[in-house]
Amino acid sequence: MTPTDPVRTGLLTRDDEHDLTRMLEPDGTRRADAELDPWIADLDVSRLTELYTDLAVVRALDAQGVALQRQGEVGLWPPLTGQEAAQVGSARALRADDYVFASYREMGVAWARGVAPVGLVIEWRGAAASGWVPAEHNLAVPQIIIGAQSLHATGWAMGAAWDGADSAAIAYFGDGATSEGDVNEALVFAASFQAPVVFFCQNNHWAISEPVTLQSRQPLARRADGFGMPGIRVDGNDLLAVMAVTRRALDRARRGDGPTFIEAVTYRMGPHTTADDPTRYRAADEIESWRERDPLARLLAHLGALGADIEAVERDAKVVADAATTEMREACRAIPQPEPMSVFDHIYAEPNSHLERQRDRYARYLAMFDDGAGAQGEEAAR
Ligand SMILES: Cc1ncc(C[n+]2csc(CCOP(=O)(O)OP(=O)(O)O)c2C)c(N)n1
């Protein structure tokens, strides 16, 4: 029995198209939506071209991240290809004063928040605790603990509301995270206090090797009802629909009407991380079916239907993407090797005995080697 066998496991099968909000068909045809159209009325050809460029840059940076890992320049990379529209569409719906709490896969969100290409890679090289200064981008450091950022976002949102600000928080997490206590606690708190927070779940169908069908017997967005907040299931490969529903949810939050749960239905085309082998748990035809729903091709086809010269759009986007990837590669390779003992810096504001013990033990370990790291360890152990 495989975990994806719904009949044998007794799980309900789920139609991906069920209750899906969509404004662009996979072939790029625009679907009219009386309720959502006003939320993206400002997206003319020029703005859509900029957004397409964002998608292309993010995809190229992702491919570059994988390449850098394969060449030993970074330790790990969690690919996001397939999820570009979910990330860029939602992040470009935010205001600068909104605050973003994301996980490790949201390099597309970081790009949209103005983080430089090297900032996307420096942590994966193990050279810094963060690739950016959170206060400069209103973007918290990436969260590795699954779902924890949903609590941080809720707390921030409650604080903003108490301060009388009309900024909102957004928490990004995956489908697997919805099985975590932290996310469920955040949803309870946010609903109870009507916090101005948007929960943005990228349902990319897999939590490492666990399929979403094993984690939830119904579409994730329908869970929101039980918490007392609106839940919306949107086509996460449709940039227009993602942007429209996120803008509407943010507006609701700003007006004091409380949180919204968005389930962006998308797909992780690559492995969970560069340390994963998805061929062990995922069927090739599943990946192929999602290739037909590619977010970049869809927006480009839409631009073509609006009369844009799509060859020029693609060519110009590639110039920007090439510059960004070159910058990322060169800056990444120029990052100096950090001092091994610096891993203990910036953990706590005040020293404590637990950390000191770890520090001491690590210094003694390093002292066993007779290279630079060992000398540094000996020095620190003295
Ligand atoms: C609290 C916690 N438990 C387990 C892990 C190990 N882990 C890392 S990624 C992952 C799966 C996350 O899947 P999902 O939430 O769907 O996000 P995705 O990686 O697909 O974006 C797990 C279980 C962790 N990092 N934190």
CSV table of C-alpha atoms in Angstrom, one decimal, residues 12-179:
chain,number,residue,atom,x,y,z
A,12,LEU,CA,-11.1,10.8,0.5
A,13,THR,CA,-9.8,11.7,-2.9
A,14,ARG,CA,-9.8,15.3,-3.6
A,15,ASP,CA,-10.4,17.1,-6.9
A,16,ASP,CA,-7.9,19.8,-7.3
A,17,GLU,CA,-10.4,21.9,-9.2
A,18,HIS,CA,-12.9,21.8,-6.3
A,19,ASP,CA,-14.0,25.3,-5.2
A,20,LEU,CA,-11.0,26.8,-7.0
A,21,THR,CA,-10.9,30.5,-7.5
A,22,ARG,CA,-9.3,31.2,-10.9
A,23,MET,CA,-9.1,34.3,-13.1
A,24,LEU,CA,-6.6,32.9,-15.8
A,25,GLU,CA,-7.2,29.6,-17.5
A,26,PRO,CA,-4.1,27.4,-18.0
A,27,ASP,CA,-4.0,28.6,-21.6
A,28,GLY,CA,-3.9,32.3,-20.4
A,29,THR,CA,-7.6,33.1,-21.2
A,30,ARG,CA,-9.0,35.6,-18.8
A,31,ARG,CA,-12.1,34.4,-16.8
A,32,ALA,CA,-14.4,37.3,-15.7
A,33,ASP,CA,-15.0,37.5,-12.0
A,34,ALA,CA,-17.4,40.2,-10.9
A,35,GLU,CA,-16.3,40.0,-7.3
A,36,LEU,CA,-12.5,39.9,-7.8
A,37,ASP,CA,-12.0,41.9,-11.0
A,38,PRO,CA,-12.0,45.3,-9.2
A,39,TRP,CA,-9.1,44.1,-7.0
A,40,ILE,CA,-6.8,43.8,-10.0
A,41,ALA,CA,-8.2,46.6,-12.2
A,42,ASP,CA,-4.9,48.4,-12.1
A,43,LEU,CA,-2.9,45.6,-13.7
A,44,ASP,CA,-2.3,46.9,-17.2
A,45,VAL,CA,0.2,45.4,-19.7
A,46,SER,CA,3.1,47.3,-18.3
A,47,ARG,CA,2.4,46.2,-14.7
A,48,LEU,CA,1.8,42.6,-15.8
A,49,THR,CA,5.1,42.7,-17.7
A,50,GLU,CA,6.9,43.7,-14.5
A,51,LEU,CA,5.1,40.9,-12.6
A,52,TYR,CA,6.1,38.4,-15.3
A,53,THR,CA,9.7,39.6,-15.0
A,54,ASP,CA,9.5,38.9,-11.2
A,55,LEU,CA,8.4,35.4,-12.0
A,56,ALA,CA,11.2,34.8,-14.5
A,57,VAL,CA,13.8,36.3,-12.1
A,58,VAL,CA,12.6,34.1,-9.2
A,59,ARG,CA,12.6,31.0,-11.3
A,60,ALA,CA,16.1,31.8,-12.6
A,61,LEU,CA,17.4,32.5,-9.0
A,62,ASP,CA,15.9,29.2,-7.9
A,63,ALA,CA,17.7,27.3,-10.7
A,64,GLN,CA,20.9,29.1,-9.7
A,65,GLY,CA,20.4,28.1,-6.0
A,66,VAL,CA,20.2,24.5,-7.1
A,67,ALA,CA,23.3,24.8,-9.2
A,68,LEU,CA,25.3,26.5,-6.4
A,69,GLN,CA,24.3,23.6,-4.1
A,70,ARG,CA,25.4,21.0,-6.7
A,71,GLN,CA,28.7,22.8,-7.0
A,72,GLY,CA,29.3,22.8,-3.3
A,73,GLU,CA,28.9,26.5,-2.9
A,74,VAL,CA,25.9,26.2,-0.6
A,75,GLY,CA,25.0,23.4,1.7
A,76,LEU,CA,21.3,23.0,0.9
A,77,TRP,CA,18.6,24.6,-1.2
A,78,PRO,CA,14.8,24.2,-1.1
A,79,PRO,CA,13.5,24.7,-4.6
A,80,LEU,CA,10.4,26.8,-5.3
A,81,THR,CA,9.9,26.3,-9.0
A,82,GLY,CA,6.2,25.9,-9.7
A,83,GLN,CA,5.3,28.2,-6.8
A,84,GLU,CA,6.4,31.5,-8.3
A,85,ALA,CA,2.9,32.9,-8.9
A,86,ALA,CA,1.8,32.0,-5.4
A,87,GLN,CA,4.8,33.8,-3.9
A,88,VAL,CA,5.1,36.8,-6.1
A,89,GLY,CA,1.3,37.4,-6.5
A,90,SER,CA,0.8,37.5,-2.8
A,91,ALA,CA,3.9,39.4,-1.8
A,92,ARG,CA,3.3,42.1,-4.5
A,93,ALA,CA,-0.1,42.6,-2.9
A,94,LEU,CA,1.5,43.8,0.3
A,95,ARG,CA,2.4,47.3,1.4
A,96,ALA,CA,5.9,48.1,2.6
A,97,ASP,CA,4.6,48.6,6.2
A,98,ASP,CA,3.0,45.1,6.3
A,99,TYR,CA,5.1,42.4,8.0
A,100,VAL,CA,6.0,39.1,6.4
A,101,PHE,CA,6.7,35.9,8.4
A,102,ALA,CA,7.8,33.1,6.0
A,103,SER,CA,9.4,29.7,6.0
A,104,TYR,CA,12.6,28.5,4.2
A,105,ARG,CA,11.1,28.2,0.7
A,106,GLU,CA,9.9,31.8,0.2
A,107,MET,CA,12.9,33.2,-1.7
A,108,GLY,CA,10.3,34.6,-4.2
A,109,VAL,CA,8.7,36.5,-1.4
A,110,ALA,CA,12.1,37.8,-0.2
A,111,TRP,CA,12.9,39.0,-3.8
A,112,ALA,CA,9.6,40.8,-3.9
A,113,ARG,CA,10.4,42.4,-0.5
A,114,GLY,CA,13.5,43.9,-2.0
A,115,VAL,CA,16.2,41.5,-0.7
A,116,ALA,CA,19.3,41.5,-2.8
A,117,PRO,CA,20.1,38.2,-4.6
A,118,VAL,CA,23.0,37.4,-2.3
A,119,GLY,CA,20.6,37.7,0.7
A,120,LEU,CA,18.7,34.7,-0.7
A,121,VAL,CA,21.7,32.4,-0.5
A,122,ILE,CA,23.9,33.5,2.3
A,123,GLU,CA,22.2,31.5,5.0
A,124,TRP,CA,22.3,28.3,2.9
A,125,ARG,CA,26.0,28.8,2.7
A,126,GLY,CA,26.0,28.7,6.4
A,127,ALA,CA,27.8,32.1,6.5
A,128,ALA,CA,25.2,34.2,8.4
A,129,ALA,CA,22.1,33.8,10.6
A,130,SER,CA,20.1,35.9,8.2
A,131,GLY,CA,20.4,37.1,4.6
A,132,TRP,CA,18.8,40.5,5.4
A,133,VAL,CA,18.0,42.9,8.2
A,134,PRO,CA,14.4,42.1,9.1
A,135,ALA,CA,13.5,45.7,9.9
A,136,GLU,CA,14.7,46.9,6.5
A,137,HIS,CA,12.3,44.8,4.6
A,138,ASN,CA,9.6,44.1,7.2
A,139,LEU,CA,10.5,40.4,6.6
A,140,ALA,CA,11.3,38.1,9.5
A,141,VAL,CA,14.2,35.7,9.1
A,142,PRO,CA,13.2,32.4,7.4
A,143,GLN,CA,11.6,30.0,9.8
A,144,ILE,CA,12.7,26.3,9.7
A,145,ILE,CA,10.5,25.2,12.6
A,146,ILE,CA,7.4,24.2,10.7
A,147,GLY,CA,4.5,26.6,11.3
A,148,ALA,CA,6.1,28.6,14.1
A,149,GLN,CA,6.0,31.7,12.0
A,150,SER,CA,2.1,31.7,12.0
A,151,LEU,CA,2.3,32.4,15.8
A,152,HIS,CA,4.8,35.2,15.3
A,153,ALA,CA,2.6,36.8,12.6
A,154,THR,CA,-0.4,36.6,14.8
A,155,GLY,CA,1.4,38.2,17.7
A,156,TRP,CA,2.8,40.9,15.5
A,157,ALA,CA,-0.7,41.6,14.0
A,158,MET,CA,-2.3,41.8,17.5
A,159,GLY,CA,0.4,44.3,18.4
A,160,ALA,CA,-0.2,46.4,15.3
A,161,ALA,CA,-3.9,46.5,16.0
A,162,TRP,CA,-3.4,47.5,19.6
A,163,ASP,CA,-1.0,50.3,18.3
A,164,GLY,CA,-3.8,51.6,16.1
A,165,ALA,CA,-1.8,50.9,12.9
A,166,ASP,CA,-3.6,49.6,9.8
A,167,SER,CA,-0.8,47.4,8.7
A,168,ALA,CA,-1.3,43.7,8.3
A,169,ALA,CA,0.8,40.6,8.8
A,170,ILE,CA,1.1,37.6,6.5
A,171,ALA,CA,2.2,34.1,7.4
A,172,TYR,CA,3.4,31.8,4.7
A,173,PHE,CA,3.5,28.1,5.4
A,174,GLY,CA,3.0,24.8,3.5
A,175,ASP,CA,0.2,22.2,3.5
A,176,GLY,CA,2.2,20.0,5.9
A,177,ALA,CA,2.4,22.9,8.4
A,178,THR,CA,-1.4,22.8,8.8
A,179,SER,CA,-0.9,19.6,10.8
